[in-house]
Amino acid sequence: MLHFAQFGAGRIGAIHAHSLATSGRGTLRHVIDVNQAAAQALAERHGARVSTTQAALADPEVGAVIIASSTDTHAGLIIAAAQAGKAIFCEKPIDLSLPRVDECLAAVAKAGVPMLVGFNRRFDPDFAELHRRIEAGAIGAVEQVVITSRDPGPPPVSYIKVSGGLFRDMTIHDFDMARWMLGEEPVEVFATGSNLVDPEIGAAGDIDSAMVVLKTASGRLATINNSRRASYGYDQRVEVHGSLGRLIAGNRVGSTVEQADAQAVMTEKPLHFFLERYAQAYRIEMQAFIEAVTQGSPMPVGAADGRQALVLADAALRSMAEGRVVRL
Amino acid sequence: MLHFAQFGAGRIGAIHAHSLATSGRGTLRHVIDVNQAAAQALAERHGARVSTTQAALADPEVGAVIIASSTDTHAGLIIAAAQAGKAIFCEKPIDLSLPRVDECLAAVAKAGVPMLVGFNRRFDPDFAELHRRIEAGAIGAVEQVVITSRDPGPPPVSYIKVSGGLFRDMTIHDFDMARWMLGEEPVEVFATGSNLVDPEIGAAGDIDSAMVVLKTASGRLATINNSRRASYGYDQRVEVHGSLGRLIAGNRVGSTVEQADAQAVMTEKPLHFFLERYAQAYRIEMQAFIEAVTQGSPMPVGAADGRQALVLADAALRSMAEGRVVRL
Amino acid sequence: MLHFAQFGAGRIGAIHAHSLATSGRGTLRHVIDVNQAAAQALAERHGARVSTTQAALADPEVGAVIIASSTDTHAGLIIAAAQAGKAIFCEKPIDLSLPRVDECLAAVAKAGVPMLVGFNRRFDPDFAELHRRIEAGAIGAVEQVVITSRDPGPPPVSYIKVSGGLFRDMTIHDFDMARWMLGEEPVEVFATGSNLVDPEIGAAGDIDSAMVVLKTASGRLATINNSRRASYGYDQRVEVHGSLGRLIAGNRVGSTVEQADAQAVMTEKPLHFFLERYAQAYRIEMQAFIEAVTQGSPMPVGAADGRQALVLADAALRSMAEGRVVRL
Amino acid sequence: MLHFAQFGAGRIGAIHAHSLATSGRGTLRHVIDVNQAAAQALAERHGARVSTTQAALADPEVGAVIIASSTDTHAGLIIAAAQAGKAIFCEKPIDLSLPRVDECLAAVAKAGVPMLVGFNRRFDPDFAELHRRIEAGAIGAVEQVVITSRDPGPPPVSYIKVSGGLFRDMTIHDFDMARWMLGEEPVEVFATGSNLVDPEIGAAGDIDSAMVVLKTASGRLATINNSRRASYGYDQRVEVHGSLGRLIAGNRVGSTVEQADAQAVMTEKPLHFFLERYAQAYRIEMQAFIEAVTQGSPMPVGAADGRQALVLADAALRSMAEGRVVRL
C-alpha cells in the first residue's frame, strides 16, 4: 500500500484520486488545494485530510505525490517533492519553460526519485495495443506516423491565455505520441497553424488549427493535424505505416448500435472528450505508476519524455514563426 | 446502504460480489457456499463472514440476497428468502421445472418482496441503447427480430447433463431478449436443433446447434440462431427491423486496432465470453437492483420474466420433439 | 459468337440483352414480345429484328434463347426451345407448378440442351467469393446459414396476385442460396409469415414478412428472414458459420463516403434494389451461360436447381398452412 | 459521335481507348505509337487505323485527340493538336518544365480548343461524392484536408529516372486533389521526404516517402502523406474537416466478404492499384471530356489545373531542398 499526498483537487485531480482509490494499491492521505472547499470535498470522499504542502511532504508515511494543480505550480512542487524523497506523478506539462524543466529534472535526478509525467494516451488500451504490435514486428520497420488529434470544442479564452499556446498545451500530447510510435527521436520539426475556429483565440495570439511534420535521423516521418473543434466529438486516431503493413487505432464509441433508415446508416459519434475517451487510460496510468514505484522498475513515461515533448513544442513555435524547418 | 447475504461463491458469485462492492451502495455481510474454502475466500475479500442460510436470513440487517448457487438450490432459497422478507437477486434460471417456478412466484407474491432474475443482457449498454431507440420510435413499429447467440466453445458434458438442455440453459437468455425486443408476447414457438459440435453432447441427449422462430399475436416474428461453438469468440448480436428502419447491436472488441498487411485487413475478434462481454452489464444490473429495492420502483426484469422465458424454452423442446409449432 | 433469340423485352429483358451486348461473345438476332413497341425498341438498340417464336426457333443460326417473358409463358417456351435444340437461359421461376416444371425438365433432358435458371445471386461477386472460401475450407464444415433478404418496398398488388406468393416469388432466390451455401440438400422445411407491411397484400391472400428454417440430413441448419419492405434499401446478406469460423457477405453501397457531424457518423444506405445491387451479377451470369454453352461445360445453375427451389417454396407454403415441419 | 486520334498505345492508352469504346459517344480512328506492334494491336481492337501524327491531325473528321504517350512528347503534341484545332485529352503531366507548360497553355488559349488534363481522381465516384457534399454545405466551411496516397509498390528505377521525381510524378495527383478539396489556392508549401523503401530510388536522386503541408490565404490547411510502398494495396483516402463536421472517402475492396476465425476478423485489402481502383473514374473522365467538348461546356479539370499542380510540385521540391516554406 503506497500512501499519497495530492496537490490539486480540480477536475483532473478528482480523476487521479478516483484511480488511486480503485487501484486497491494506494491510499490518499493529504489533499492540498488553494480552493479549500474543493480540497475538503475530495479529502472527505477518499478518507484523506486537507493539508499543507509542508505537512504533506514532511509526513514519512507518504511515499508518493500526485501533482494535479495549476501548471505554474508544477515545477516548485516537483522540486520540493524530490527533495523530500517522494515518488512523483505529475500532470503534463512539467513547466512551460525549458530551463525551469531542466531544474526539475536535475532535482529529480539528484534525489533519485521515480517520476511519471501524465501523458495519459500512452496508457490508452488501443494506442498501447498498436504500440505492442509495432514492437512485435507486425508491420516491420516504422516509416510514417499520422496523428489526428482534434478537440470537440475550444476552451475559454481565459484558459488559452495561460495555456502556453496550442503546441505546448494540446499538441504536446501528440509530440509524445509521435516520439513513442516513431521509435526514434525527431531531429527536424516543421509546424504551421491558423486561426479558423474562434477569432478570440487569434486575438489572444494563439492558433486553433495546426499541422506539424516531424523527421527522425533515419528519415522516419510523422505528421499531426490538430483542431480545437470537431463537432462530431473528440477525434483521436493514430495510424502507423511500416515496411510490411499499416496499423490504425480509431475512436471509441458509447455503443455499437447502428441505425439505418430512409436517410442513412448511422453509428454513434466518438466519445465526447478526454474524460470519456481516456477513462480507462487514467486508471491504467495510476496502476502503472504504483507498479513502477513499488517494484522499482522503469517508469513507463518519465521526466525526460516530458522534457522532450516540450522541446518539440518550442521548436514547432519557432518553425511556425520563421517559416522553416527547425533542426534539433 | 443495503446489506446483503450471498448464496454461491463460485465464478458468477464472485462477479456479483464485486459489482456490489463497486456499487458503493451495498455491503456484503454473509457468504454461504457448500464449498467452505470458496465461501471463506470471497467473504474475506469483501469483509463479510461465512454463514449459514438460516443465520443469514435471520439477520434483520440483511435487506437483500444474491442467489448465485447451483440451479437446483434456487427455488428453495427464493422461497426461504421471500418468507424472510428479503429482496431477491436470483441468477437465471429460477428453476428448470415450471410448477416449481410457480411455487417461487407464489411465495414472492405472497411476501411482496422485490425480485430480479439475472437476465444480464438487458443491462448490456448496447442492447439497452437499441431498446431505448425502439421505444423512442426510431424504427417505427417492430416487425422482425434476429438474434445471434453463439458461445465460443462448449461446456464440459458434466455441465450439459445438469443444464436442462440448450433451450433452458443457453437459449433462455435469447428468449428473454426476443420478448424484450418484440414488445409483445410470443404465442407461437418453433424450434429445431442438431448435434454438430461435440458428439458427447449428442450422447448426453442434448443439441449444440439450434434455430428458433417465434411469432406474436399481431404477427411480429423473431428468429434465434445458437451454437455452442464460435471459434472467433462470443457472438452476441441483435438486429431489429421496423416499419421505418433497422437497428443492429454488434459485438464488442478488446481494441479498435486494425492491422493491414499483404494478406488482409484484420480487426480483433469479439470479446471472448460472457465475463468479458457482459462485464459492464453485470455492474449495471446490480446498480439497477439496488436502485429498484431502495426506491421501491419496478424491477427491470422480474420473476414473471424468468417464468415466461422458461415457458418458451419448454415450448421449444416440445416443438423440436414433435416437429410442429407449439401455440401458447 | 453465339446467336440469340430473346423472349421478353421488358425491364429484365433489357438487362439480359445489355449483358449479351457487352459480353463480346454473343449477338442478339430475334426479339419476341407481345408488346410490339417494346420489342421494336430493344431490337433496334441491339441490331436485332422483331420476330415470332416460330421464326426465331426455326433460325438455324440461333444457338441459344433468353426467356425473360412473363412467368406463365416460361414452360411453353422452354419446351419449344428444347425441341428446337437451343441452349436455354431462363429467368426464374421455371413455372409455378411442379408438374409443369417436370415436363420442362423432361423436354430439356430429352433434347440434351444446356439450360441455366436465372438465380442471379449465385453470380454476385460477394456471394461467389464467400462460396469459394467455403469450398476452400476457410471455415471448416458448414454448420449454419443465416440469410437476410429484404426488398426496399412492396410491388403493386397486381403483381403479388400473379407472383405465386412470397415463397415462390421472393424466397425462391433465398432457397437457392441456402442450398448452395449449405452444400447439402434440405430435408426439413419450416416456414411462417405475417402480413405486416401492406394490408392489401394480406387481402390478396399473401404474406409480406417471413421466416424460414431448413435442415439437411446431416443436421446443417439455415434460416431466412424476408420482408417486402426495408426503408434503408435492398438488404441482401449471407452469413455462414462453420466449425472453424464465420463468413459474412454484406450489402454494397454507392460510395464509401462517411459523414460525421454533431448528430452521428453516417454512411450510405445499401444500393436501392436488385438492378443496382446485382448489376455485376447479371453480366457475369450471361458470361457464365455463354461459357458453358460454348465450352460444353456444366451449367453453374441448372434446371434441377430451378426445380429444387420450387420444391422448397411449395414445402414452405405447406409448412405455414399446417404449422409443422414438412419433410422432403 | 466524336472522332478521335490517340497518341500512345501502352497500358494507359488501352484504358482510354476502352473508355472511348464503351462511352457510345466517340470512335477511335487513328492510333499513333512508336511501338508499331502496340499501335497495330490497339487499332485492330477498336476498328481504327495505325497512323502518323501528321495524318491524324490533318484528318478533318478528327475532332479530338487523346495524348497518352510518354511524358516528353506531351507538350509537342498538345501544341500541334491545338494548332490543328482539335480538342485535347492529355494524360498528366502536361510537361515537367513549367515554361514548356506555359507554351502549351498559350497554344491552347490561342487556338481556343478545349483541353482536359488527366487528373483521373476527380472522377472517382467516392471523391466526387465527397466534393459534392462539401459544395452542398454538409460540413460548413472547409478547414483542413488530409490526403493519404500510397502506391502498393515502387516502379522500376528506370521509370523513376524519367518521372520528374516523386512530387511531379505521384504527389501531383494529390496536389490537384488538395486544391480541389480546399476550394482555395494554396499560397504556402512545405514538403519533406525520405528514402525508406528502395535504396536504388535514393541512388537515383529521388525520395520514396513524403509529407507535404499546404496553406491557403485564408488559413485553410492540407497535408499529404505519400509512399511508394503499401504492402496491403493502393491506399487512397481523403479526409476533409469543416466547421460543421468531417467527410472521409475510403478505399474500395474487391468484395465485402468478412472472415472471422480463431485469429482475427478479416476483410479484403484495398483494390491493388490505380487500374483497379480508378477503373470507373477513367470511364467517367472520358464521358466528361466528350460531354464538355460536344456541349461546349467548361472542362471539369483543365490546362490551368495541370499547370497549378506542377507549380505546387516545383515548390515542394524547393521547400524540401531549402528546409523552408515556399510562398507562391
GROMACS .gro file of C-alpha atoms in nm, chain B residues 142-146 148 150 188-190 192-197 208-215 218-223 225-227 229-232 235 237 239 241-246 248 251 270 320 322-327, chain C residues 142-146 148 150 188-190 192-197 208-215 218-223 225-227 229-232 235 237 239 241-246 248 251 270 320 322-327:
model
  112
  470VAL     CA    1  -4.119  -0.354  -3.470
  471GLU     CA    2  -4.168  -0.626  -3.734
  472GLN     CA    3  -3.882  -0.874  -3.706
  473VAL     CA    4  -3.604  -0.957  -3.460
  474VAL     CA    5  -3.292  -1.156  -3.547
  476THR     CA    6  -2.738  -1.432  -3.296
  478ARG     CA    7  -2.314  -1.830  -3.007
  516GLU     CA    8  -4.618  -1.949  -3.135
  517VAL     CA    9  -4.285  -2.127  -3.097
  518PHE     CA   10  -4.097  -2.334  -3.349
  520THR     CA   11  -3.517  -2.729  -3.417
  521GLY     CA   12  -3.164  -2.831  -3.342
  522SER     CA   13  -2.871  -3.052  -3.424
  523ASN     CA   14  -2.569  -3.208  -3.270
  524LEU     CA   15  -2.286  -3.073  -3.485
  525VAL     CA   16  -2.021  -2.950  -3.244
  536ASP     CA   17  -2.547  -2.789  -2.957
  537SER     CA   18  -2.685  -2.602  -3.258
  538ALA     CA   19  -3.033  -2.456  -3.276
  539MET     CA   20  -3.269  -2.233  -3.467
  540VAL     CA   21  -3.589  -2.093  -3.325
  541VAL     CA   22  -3.877  -1.890  -3.472
  542LEU     CA   23  -4.125  -1.701  -3.252
  543LYS     CA   24  -4.444  -1.522  -3.353
  546SER     CA   25  -5.003  -0.938  -3.412
  547GLY     CA   26  -4.765  -1.130  -3.638
  548ARG     CA   27  -4.427  -0.997  -3.527
  549LEU     CA   28  -4.152  -1.251  -3.587
  550ALA     CA   29  -3.826  -1.333  -3.414
  551THR     CA   30  -3.555  -1.582  -3.500
  553ASN     CA   31  -2.960  -1.892  -3.401
  554ASN     CA   32  -2.747  -2.067  -3.139
  555SER     CA   33  -2.429  -2.265  -3.134
  557ARG     CA   34  -1.905  -2.308  -3.070
  558ALA     CA   35  -1.779  -1.993  -3.238
  559SER     CA   36  -1.407  -2.015  -3.290
  560TYR     CA   37  -1.384  -1.637  -3.336
  563ASP     CA   38  -2.101  -1.383  -3.089
  565ARG     CA   39  -2.580  -0.966  -3.184
  567GLU     CA   40  -3.097  -0.694  -3.514
  569HIS     CA   41  -3.639  -0.442  -3.822
  570GLY     CA   42  -3.926  -0.197  -3.801
  571SER     CA   43  -4.158  -0.018  -4.036
  572LEU     CA   44  -3.914   0.275  -4.064
  573GLY     CA   45  -3.572   0.115  -4.041
  574ARG     CA   46  -3.327  -0.123  -3.882
  576ILE     CA   47  -2.824  -0.353  -3.505
  579ASN     CA   48  -2.009  -0.738  -3.067
  598PRO     CA   49  -1.520  -1.025  -3.035
  648MET     CA   50  -3.846  -2.984  -3.166
  650GLU     CA   51  -4.296  -3.300  -3.233
  651GLY     CA   52  -4.180  -3.118  -3.545
  652ARG     CA   53  -4.453  -2.859  -3.520
  653VAL     CA   54  -4.541  -2.513  -3.398
  654VAL     CA   55  -4.637  -2.501  -3.030
  655ARG     CA   56  -4.907  -2.247  -2.956
  798VAL     CA   57  -2.061  -2.565  -4.271
  799GLU     CA   58  -2.300  -2.572  -3.973
  800GLN     CA   59  -2.544  -2.283  -4.004
  801VAL     CA   60  -2.651  -2.035  -4.271
  802VAL     CA   61  -2.834  -1.708  -4.199
  804THR     CA   62  -3.127  -1.176  -4.480
  806ARG     CA   63  -3.546  -0.777  -4.772
  844GLU     CA   64  -3.691  -3.047  -4.350
  845VAL     CA   65  -3.867  -2.715  -4.407
  846PHE     CA   66  -4.040  -2.490  -4.157
  848THR     CA   67  -4.413  -1.895  -4.115
  849GLY     CA   68  -4.518  -1.549  -4.220
  850SER     CA   69  -4.722  -1.242  -4.147
  851ASN     CA   70  -4.889  -0.955  -4.319
  852LEU     CA   71  -4.723  -0.654  -4.157
  853VAL     CA   72  -4.625  -0.424  -4.443
  864ASP     CA   73  -4.510  -0.985  -4.680
  865SER     CA   74  -4.291  -1.092  -4.387
  866ALA     CA   75  -4.150  -1.440  -4.345
  867MET     CA   76  -3.910  -1.658  -4.155
  868VAL     CA   77  -3.793  -1.998  -4.271
  869VAL     CA   78  -3.580  -2.273  -4.116
  870LEU     CA   79  -3.424  -2.552  -4.324
  871LYS     CA   80  -3.241  -2.862  -4.207
  874SER     CA   81  -2.663  -3.428  -4.151
  875GLY     CA   82  -2.822  -3.159  -3.937
  876ARG     CA   83  -2.697  -2.840  -4.100
  877LEU     CA   84  -2.938  -2.554  -4.042
  878ALA     CA   85  -3.034  -2.248  -4.245
  879THR     CA   86  -3.266  -1.960  -4.163
  881ASN     CA   87  -3.575  -1.370  -4.298
  882ASN     CA   88  -3.775  -1.185  -4.561
  883SER     CA   89  -3.967  -0.864  -4.581
  885ARG     CA   90  -4.007  -0.350  -4.705
  886ALA     CA   91  -3.671  -0.215  -4.591
  887SER     CA   92  -3.680   0.162  -4.581
  888TYR     CA   93  -3.300   0.179  -4.585
  891ASP     CA   94  -3.091  -0.572  -4.770
  893ARG     CA   95  -2.675  -1.050  -4.666
  895GLU     CA   96  -2.375  -1.534  -4.310
  897HIS     CA   97  -2.096  -2.043  -3.971
  898GLY     CA   98  -1.861  -2.339  -3.988
  899SER     CA   99  -1.660  -2.548  -3.749
  900LEU     CA  100  -1.362  -2.312  -3.787
  901GLY     CA  101  -1.518  -1.970  -3.831
  902ARG     CA  102  -1.769  -1.739  -3.988
  904ILE     CA  103  -2.033  -1.274  -4.393
  907ASN     CA  104  -2.451  -0.504  -4.877
  926PRO     CA  105  -2.730  -0.012  -4.935
  976MET     CA  106  -4.703  -2.241  -4.292
  978GLU     CA  107  -5.016  -2.671  -4.135
  979GLY     CA  108  -4.795  -2.524  -3.863
  980ARG     CA  109  -4.545  -2.806  -3.881
  981VAL     CA  110  -4.219  -2.921  -4.032
  982VAL     CA  111  -4.252  -3.059  -4.384
  983ARG     CA  112  -4.017  -3.346  -4.457
   0.00000   0.00000   0.00000
